[in-house]
Coordinates of C-alpha atoms in Angstrom, one line a residue:
M1 CA -0.2 0.0 0.3
H2 CA 1.2 3.1 -1.1
I3 CA 1.4 6.9 1.4
E4 CA -1.0 8.0 -1.8
E5 CA -3.6 5.0 -0.7
I6 CA -3.2 5.4 3.4
S7 CA -3.5 9.4 3.2
D8 CA -6.7 9.1 1.2
E9 CA -8.0 6.1 3.6
V10 CA -7.5 8.5 6.7
A11 CA -9.0 11.5 4.7
E12 CA -12.1 9.0 3.7
R13 CA -12.3 8.0 7.9
L14 CA -12.4 11.6 9.0
K15 CA -15.4 12.5 6.6
L16 CA -17.0 9.8 7.8
A17 CA -16.0 10.5 11.6
K18 CA -17.4 14.2 10.8
A19 CA -20.2 13.5 9.1
E20 CA -21.2 11.0 12.4
I21 CA -20.9 14.1 14.8
D22 CA -23.1 16.5 12.3
K23 CA -25.4 13.6 12.6
A24 CA -24.9 13.1 16.3
E25 CA -25.3 17.4 17.0
S26 CA -28.8 17.8 14.6
Q27 CA -30.0 14.7 16.5
E28 CA -29.2 16.7 19.9
G29 CA -30.9 19.8 18.8
E30 CA -34.2 17.9 17.9
G31 CA -34.3 17.0 21.7
S32 CA -33.0 13.4 20.7
T33 CA -32.8 11.0 24.5
D34 CA -29.8 9.0 22.7
S35 CA -26.2 9.2 24.6
P36 CA -24.4 12.9 25.3
S37 CA -22.8 14.0 22.0
Q38 CA -19.3 13.9 23.5
D39 CA -19.0 9.7 23.5
A40 CA -19.4 10.5 19.4
P41 CA -15.8 11.8 18.7
T42 CA -14.6 9.0 21.6
T43 CA -16.2 6.7 18.9
A44 CA -15.4 7.9 15.8
T45 CA -12.0 8.0 17.0
A46 CA -12.0 4.4 18.2
A47 CA -13.0 3.5 14.5
M48 CA -10.5 5.1 12.6
F49 CA -7.5 4.0 14.8
P50 CA -6.7 0.4 15.8
E51 CA -7.0 -1.0 19.2
L52 CA -3.4 -1.0 21.7
S53 CA -1.8 -4.0 22.4
P54 CA -2.4 -5.7 25.5
G55 CA 0.8 -4.1 26.5
R56 CA -0.2 -0.8 26.3
A57 CA -3.5 -0.9 27.5
M58 CA -2.0 -2.5 31.1
T59 CA 0.0 1.2 31.3
N60 CA -2.8 3.1 29.9
K61 CA -4.2 6.6 32.1
K62 CA -1.1 5.3 34.6
T63 CA 1.2 7.7 35.7
V64 CA 4.9 7.1 35.5
D65 CA 5.1 6.0 39.2
E66 CA 2.5 3.2 38.9
V67 CA 4.0 1.8 36.0
A68 CA 6.9 1.8 37.4
A69 CA 5.6 0.1 40.5
E70 CA 3.9 -2.6 38.5
L71 CA 6.9 -3.7 36.5
K72 CA 8.7 -4.0 40.3
K73 CA 6.3 -6.7 41.0
T74 CA 7.7 -9.0 38.1
P75 CA 10.8 -11.0 38.8
F76 CA 12.9 -9.6 35.5
F77 CA 12.5 -5.6 36.6
M78 CA 12.7 -6.5 40.6
T79 CA 15.4 -4.3 42.4
E80 CA 14.2 -5.4 45.6
L81 CA 13.6 -9.2 46.6
E82 CA 9.8 -9.1 47.5
E83 CA 8.2 -12.1 49.0
N84 CA 5.4 -12.9 47.2
D85 CA 3.7 -15.5 44.9
D86 CA 5.8 -14.6 41.7
T87 CA 9.1 -14.1 43.5
E88 CA 8.2 -17.4 44.9
A89 CA 7.1 -19.3 41.6
F90 CA 10.4 -17.5 39.8
K91 CA 12.4 -19.8 42.8
A92 CA 10.7 -22.3 42.2
L93 CA 11.7 -22.3 38.8
A94 CA 15.4 -23.0 39.6
Y95 CA 14.5 -26.3 41.4
E96 CA 12.4 -28.6 39.2
G97 CA 11.7 -31.6 41.4
T98 CA 12.2 -32.9 45.3
P99 CA 15.3 -31.8 46.9
F100 CA 16.7 -35.0 46.4
E101 CA 16.3 -34.6 42.6
V102 CA 17.5 -31.3 42.2
A103 CA 20.7 -32.0 44.7
S104 CA 21.8 -35.5 43.0
D105 CA 21.3 -33.7 39.2
F106 CA 24.0 -31.2 40.5
K107 CA 26.2 -33.9 42.1
E108 CA 26.1 -35.3 38.1
H109 CA 26.9 -32.1 36.8
G110 CA 29.6 -31.5 38.9
N111 CA 31.1 -34.8 38.3
E112 CA 31.0 -34.4 35.0
C113 CA 33.3 -30.9 35.1
F114 CA 35.2 -33.0 37.8
R115 CA 36.0 -35.8 35.3
T116 CA 37.3 -32.9 32.6
K117 CA 39.6 -31.3 35.8
R118 CA 37.3 -27.9 35.5
W119 CA 37.7 -27.9 39.2
A120 CA 36.2 -24.7 39.5
D121 CA 33.0 -25.5 37.9
A122 CA 32.1 -28.9 39.5
K123 CA 32.8 -27.0 42.9
E124 CA 30.0 -24.3 41.9
F125 CA 27.8 -27.6 41.0
Y126 CA 28.8 -29.0 44.2
T127 CA 28.0 -25.9 46.3
K128 CA 24.3 -25.7 44.9
G129 CA 23.9 -29.0 45.5
I130 CA 24.7 -28.5 49.1
L131 CA 23.0 -25.3 49.8
V132 CA 19.8 -27.7 49.5
L133 CA 19.9 -30.4 51.1
A134 CA 21.6 -28.5 53.7
A135 CA 18.3 -26.0 53.9
E136 CA 16.0 -29.1 54.2
E137 CA 19.2 -30.4 57.6
R138 CA 18.2 -26.8 58.8
K139 CA 14.1 -27.4 58.5
R140 CA 14.6 -30.4 60.2
A141 CA 16.7 -29.2 63.0
K142 CA 13.8 -26.5 63.9
G143 CA 10.8 -29.3 63.8
E144 CA 10.0 -27.9 60.1
A145 CA 10.5 -31.1 58.4
N146 CA 8.2 -32.4 55.6
P147 CA 5.6 -34.8 56.4
E148 CA 5.4 -36.5 53.7
E149 CA 9.5 -37.6 53.9
T150 CA 10.7 -41.0 55.5
E151 CA 13.3 -42.1 56.7
E152 CA 14.3 -43.8 53.9
D153 CA 14.3 -40.1 52.0
I154 CA 16.2 -38.4 54.7
K155 CA 18.7 -41.2 54.3
G156 CA 19.0 -40.6 50.6
Q157 CA 19.4 -37.2 51.3
R158 CA 22.1 -37.4 54.0
S159 CA 24.2 -39.5 51.7
V160 CA 23.9 -37.3 48.9
L161 CA 24.9 -34.2 51.1
E162 CA 27.9 -36.6 52.2
S163 CA 29.5 -37.2 48.8
L164 CA 28.7 -33.4 47.8
Y165 CA 31.0 -32.3 51.1
V166 CA 33.4 -34.8 49.7
N167 CA 34.0 -34.0 46.5
R168 CA 33.7 -30.8 46.9
A169 CA 36.7 -31.2 49.1
A170 CA 38.5 -33.3 46.1
C171 CA 37.8 -29.5 44.1
H172 CA 39.4 -27.2 47.0
L173 CA 42.1 -29.7 47.3
E174 CA 43.1 -29.2 43.6
L175 CA 42.0 -25.5 43.9
K176 CA 44.4 -25.6 46.6
N177 CA 41.8 -24.3 49.3
Y178 CA 43.1 -26.3 52.4
R179 CA 41.4 -25.0 54.8
S180 CA 38.1 -25.1 53.0
C181 CA 38.9 -28.7 51.7
W182 CA 39.4 -30.1 55.6
L183 CA 36.3 -28.2 56.4
D184 CA 33.9 -30.2 54.1
C185 CA 35.4 -33.2 55.2
A186 CA 34.8 -32.3 58.7
A187 CA 31.5 -32.0 57.7
A188 CA 31.2 -35.2 55.5
L189 CA 32.5 -36.9 58.9
R190 CA 29.7 -35.6 60.8
L191 CA 27.2 -37.2 58.4
N192 CA 29.3 -40.3 58.5
D193 CA 32.3 -40.9 60.6
K194 CA 33.1 -43.7 58.5
N195 CA 34.0 -41.8 55.0
L196 CA 37.6 -43.2 54.0
K197 CA 37.7 -40.5 51.3
A198 CA 37.4 -37.6 53.9
Y199 CA 40.2 -38.4 55.9
Y200 CA 42.1 -38.9 53.3
R201 CA 41.2 -35.7 51.4
S202 CA 41.9 -33.9 55.1
A203 CA 44.9 -35.8 55.5
K204 CA 46.5 -34.3 52.0
A205 CA 45.2 -30.7 53.2
F206 CA 46.9 -30.7 56.2
L207 CA 50.2 -32.3 55.1
A208 CA 50.2 -29.7 52.1
V209 CA 50.7 -26.8 55.2
G210 CA 52.8 -28.2 57.6
R211 CA 50.6 -29.7 60.1
V212 CA 51.7 -32.8 60.0
E213 CA 50.3 -33.8 63.5
E214 CA 46.9 -33.4 62.4
A215 CA 47.6 -35.1 58.8
D216 CA 48.9 -37.9 60.8
D217 CA 45.7 -38.1 63.4
A218 CA 43.4 -38.2 60.3
C219 CA 45.8 -40.7 58.4
A220 CA 45.9 -43.0 61.4
R221 CA 41.5 -42.7 61.7
G222 CA 41.5 -43.5 58.3
L223 CA 43.4 -46.3 58.6
A224 CA 42.1 -47.8 61.8
L225 CA 39.1 -48.4 59.7
D226 CA 40.7 -50.0 56.3
Q227 CA 44.4 -50.6 56.9
N228 CA 45.1 -51.9 53.5
N229 CA 43.4 -48.6 51.9
N230 CA 46.1 -48.0 49.5
P231 CA 45.6 -44.2 49.4
L232 CA 45.7 -43.9 52.9
K233 CA 48.7 -46.0 52.8
T234 CA 50.7 -43.8 50.8
V235 CA 49.7 -40.3 51.9
A236 CA 51.1 -42.3 55.8
R237 CA 54.5 -42.5 53.7
E238 CA 53.9 -38.7 52.5
I239 CA 53.8 -38.0 55.9
I240 CA 56.6 -40.1 57.6
K241 CA 58.6 -38.3 54.8
K242 CA 57.4 -34.6 55.8
S243 CA 58.3 -35.9 59.6
E244 CA 61.7 -36.9 59.0
E245 CA 62.3 -33.2 57.0
L246 CA 60.9 -31.1 59.5
A247 CA 62.9 -33.1 62.6
A248 CA 65.7 -32.4 60.6
K249 CA 65.2 -28.7 60.1
Q250 CA 64.1 -28.3 63.8
K251 CA 67.5 -30.3 64.4
K252 CA 69.0 -27.8 62.3
E253 CA 67.2 -24.9 63.9
N254 CA 67.8 -25.6 67.7
E255 CA 72.0 -26.0 66.7
R256 CA 71.6 -22.8 65.3
I257 CA 70.1 -21.4 68.3
Y258 CA 72.3 -23.3 70.7
R259 CA 75.1 -21.8 68.6
E260 CA 74.5 -18.3 68.7
K261 CA 73.9 -18.5 72.6
R262 CA 77.3 -19.8 72.8
R263 CA 78.8 -17.1 71.0
E264 CA 76.8 -14.2 72.6
M265 CA 78.4 -16.5 75.9
L266 CA 81.6 -16.4 74.4
V267 CA 81.7 -12.4 74.2
R268 CA 80.3 -11.5 77.3
A269 CA 83.2 -13.4 78.9
A270 CA 85.6 -11.7 76.8
L271 CA 84.1 -8.1 77.6
K272 CA 84.5 -9.2 81.3
A273 CA 87.7 -10.4 80.9
R274 CA 88.8 -7.3 79.4
N275 CA 87.1 -4.7 81.5
I276 CA 85.7 -3.2 78.9
K277 CA 81.9 -2.0 80.1
T278 CA 79.1 -2.0 77.4
R279 CA 75.6 -0.8 77.8
T280 CA 72.6 -1.4 76.0
T281 CA 69.8 1.7 75.3
A282 CA 66.1 0.7 74.8
Q283 CA 66.6 2.0 71.2
P284 CA 69.8 0.1 69.4
P285 CA 70.7 1.2 66.1
E286 CA 70.5 -1.3 62.9
M287 CA 73.4 -2.4 61.6
E288 CA 72.5 -5.7 59.5
D289 CA 75.4 -8.1 59.6
A290 CA 77.8 -6.2 61.3
K291 CA 78.4 -6.8 65.3
L292 CA 80.2 -7.2 68.0
Q293 CA 82.0 -10.7 67.9
L294 CA 85.1 -13.0 68.2
V295 CA 87.3 -13.0 65.3
P296 CA 88.6 -14.8 63.0
D297 CA 86.7 -18.1 65.0
P298 CA 83.7 -17.3 66.9
D299 CA 83.9 -20.2 68.4
D300 CA 87.3 -19.8 69.7
P301 CA 87.4 -17.9 73.2
H302 CA 91.3 -17.3 72.4
S303 CA 90.0 -15.1 69.4
S304 CA 90.3 -11.6 69.5
L305 CA 87.2 -8.8 69.6
S306 CA 86.3 -7.2 67.0
F307 CA 83.7 -4.1 67.3
P308 CA 81.4 -1.7 64.6
A309 CA 82.8 1.5 65.1
V310 CA 81.7 4.9 64.0
L311 CA 83.9 7.9 63.1
L312 CA 82.0 11.0 63.8
Y313 CA 83.0 14.2 62.4
P314 CA 80.9 16.9 64.5
A315 CA 82.4 20.2 62.7
H316 CA 81.2 19.5 59.5
L317 CA 78.5 17.0 60.6
Q318 CA 79.7 13.7 58.5
S319 CA 80.7 10.6 59.6
D320 CA 82.1 6.9 58.8
F321 CA 80.6 3.6 59.1
I322 CA 83.7 0.9 59.9
K323 CA 82.4 -2.4 60.1
A324 CA 84.8 -4.3 61.8
F325 CA 87.3 -2.9 64.5
N326 CA 89.3 -4.6 65.6
E327 CA 90.7 -4.9 69.4
T328 CA 94.3 -4.8 68.1
D329 CA 93.7 -2.2 65.8
T330 CA 94.5 1.6 66.1
L331 CA 92.6 4.8 64.9
A332 CA 95.5 5.4 62.6
D333 CA 94.9 2.2 60.7
H334 CA 91.7 2.8 60.0
L335 CA 92.2 6.9 59.4
S336 CA 94.7 5.9 57.0
Y337 CA 92.4 4.5 54.5
V338 CA 89.3 6.7 55.2
F339 CA 91.2 9.9 54.4
P340 CA 91.4 11.9 52.2
L341 CA 87.4 12.2 53.1
P342 CA 85.5 13.2 49.8
W343 CA 83.6 16.3 50.9
D344 CA 86.7 17.6 52.5
K345 CA 87.7 20.4 50.1
A346 CA 89.5 22.8 52.2
G347 CA 91.9 19.6 52.8
E348 CA 91.9 19.9 57.1
Y349 CA 91.1 16.1 57.8
T350 CA 94.9 14.3 57.8
L351 CA 96.1 11.7 59.5
A352 CA 98.6 14.8 61.3
D353 CA 96.6 17.5 61.5
V354 CA 93.3 15.9 63.2
E355 CA 92.9 14.9 66.6
C356 CA 90.5 12.4 68.4
Y357 CA 88.0 12.1 71.3
M358 CA 86.2 9.6 72.6
E359 CA 83.1 10.3 75.7
T360 CA 83.6 9.2 78.9
L361 CA 81.5 7.8 81.4
G362 CA 80.5 10.7 83.1
G363 CA 79.8 12.6 80.0
G364 CA 83.0 14.5 79.6
L365 CA 85.3 14.0 76.9
I366 CA 88.9 12.1 76.7
K367 CA 91.5 12.4 74.0
V368 CA 93.0 9.3 72.3
G369 CA 95.8 8.4 70.6
K370 CA 95.9 7.9 67.1
K371 CA 98.5 4.9 67.3
V372 CA 96.7 3.4 70.5
P373 CA 95.2 -0.1 69.9
L374 CA 91.5 0.2 70.7
L375 CA 91.6 -2.6 73.4
K376 CA 93.1 0.0 76.0
M377 CA 91.0 2.6 75.5
L378 CA 88.4 0.2 76.3
S379 CA 90.3 -1.2 78.8
S380 CA 90.8 2.0 80.7
G381 CA 87.4 1.9 82.6
N382 CA 86.6 5.9 82.1
V383 CA 85.0 4.8 78.4
E384 CA 82.0 2.5 78.0
V385 CA 80.6 0.5 74.8
V386 CA 76.7 1.6 74.2
D387 CA 74.7 -0.8 71.6
E388 CA 77.9 -2.8 71.1
V389 CA 79.1 0.6 68.8
V390 CA 82.7 2.4 69.2
R391 CA 82.1 5.9 68.5
F392 CA 84.9 8.6 68.1
F393 CA 84.9 12.4 67.4
V394 CA 87.4 13.1 65.0
L395 CA 88.1 16.8 64.5
P396 CA 90.4 19.4 62.8
K397 CA 93.2 20.5 65.6
A398 CA 92.2 24.1 64.4
K399 CA 88.6 23.5 65.6
A400 CA 89.0 21.2 68.2
A401 CA 89.5 23.4 71.2
E402 CA 86.4 25.3 70.7
W403 CA 84.3 22.4 69.7
V404 CA 85.3 21.1 73.1
R405 CA 84.6 23.4 75.0
E406 CA 81.4 23.8 73.3
F407 CA 80.5 19.4 74.2
K408 CA 81.4 20.4 77.7
T409 CA 79.1 23.7 77.8
K410 CA 76.2 21.5 76.3
K411 CA 76.7 18.8 78.5
A412 CA 76.5 20.4 82.0
A413 CA 73.2 22.8 80.3
E414 CA 72.1 19.1 80.2
K415 CA 72.4 17.9 83.6
G416 CA 71.4 21.7 85.1
G417 CA 68.0 21.0 83.2
G418 CA 67.9 17.7 84.3

C-alpha cells in the first residue's frame, strides 16, 4: 500500500467521523434521548485507529510511578527481593523436583566437570547441591520437616549431602584451598564418621600446609577403618617423610640457636675478662650484619674482639661507619684508608692534622691517641661501648679546642636542666 492510498483512507475516515458528529448534533437539537454527543468523537476515533496492544493497554491512563511499581512486581524488573507469589514461583523454576532429585542433578553436573578437570565449575555445582540439602537439614533441626518425607528419604538426602561435601573437598584440594578442604571433610565426617575419602583428603590438606600432627591423626583414623587402603597408605608414607624432614630442619635450627647463644656467652666472657664496659639502650641502631663478635673464629674463646665503630666529624656534621674495628687495631690504621674525605675540600682532615676524642662514662671527653690499640682505650675503665658500637669524634686541630668547650657547655646545661 502506497502513502497516497494511506492518506486517502485516513481522509475518508475523517469525513465519515465528521458526518457522524454532525448527525449526532442534529439529533441533539431535535431533543433526542440518545447518548451524549461527547461520546461520538470517542467512538469515531476508536473506529478510525486500531486498538492498543495488551502491554500498552495495561499502562494506559497510569502515571510513571504507577507503571514502575507494576514492573517491579515482575521478577525481571525487580530491584529488591519481595516475598510474593511471583518471586516464589520464580525461585521454584530454578529447582524442579524434590530436594533429593535437585541435589543429585547438581552432583552429576559437578562430576562431569570434575572428570574434565574443571575444578572451579565442579565446585560450584557441588555447592549448589549442598545448599539445597543443607536447607532441608536446617528445616528438620527447627522441627519444620516435610511430613511426607520418610526415613529412607532423609537417609538418601544425607547420603547425597555427604558425597557432595567430599567431592567439593576434592575440588578444594586441587585448587589449593586447603582450609576449605578439611572443613568440608569435617562436615562429611559429621554425617558419616567412616568416610575414608574424607580422612584421606583432610590428611592431604593438612600435610600440604605442614600441619603434620593433624595429617597424621586423620590418616591414622582412616587406616583404623581400613588398614589396606592404598591411598591412605601412600599419604602415610608422605607424612613420615615430611615428619623426618621437619625433624631434621628443627634439629638444624636448634643447633643454630645453641651456637648463637654460645657465641654470645663467649663474647660476654671476653668483655668481662678485658674489663670493657658496655651498655644497651632501648633503641639500638640497625647495623645489618655488622656486630660485636670474636674473630676469626667466633667459637674460639682465644679469638680477638671486633667492634662496629663510627667516626663522627661534628665540625662538618659528617660520619663514617667501620664494620669491623679489631681490638688490636689503632685509629691510625683506619684513618689511613678513610682519608682523604671526599667532602673535605679544604683538606683539613689528614692523619697529622686531626685530634680524636671519646666520651667518658661521666659525660665528659677524653683525648685518645691515634696509635693506641683499641683494647687499651676500652679497658681503661673511663669509657663504655653503647649498643656494641665504638664512637670516636674526629676534629681538625684548629677547631678541636672550641668544639670541646661547646661540648662541655652543652653537657653542663643538660645536667643542670635535669
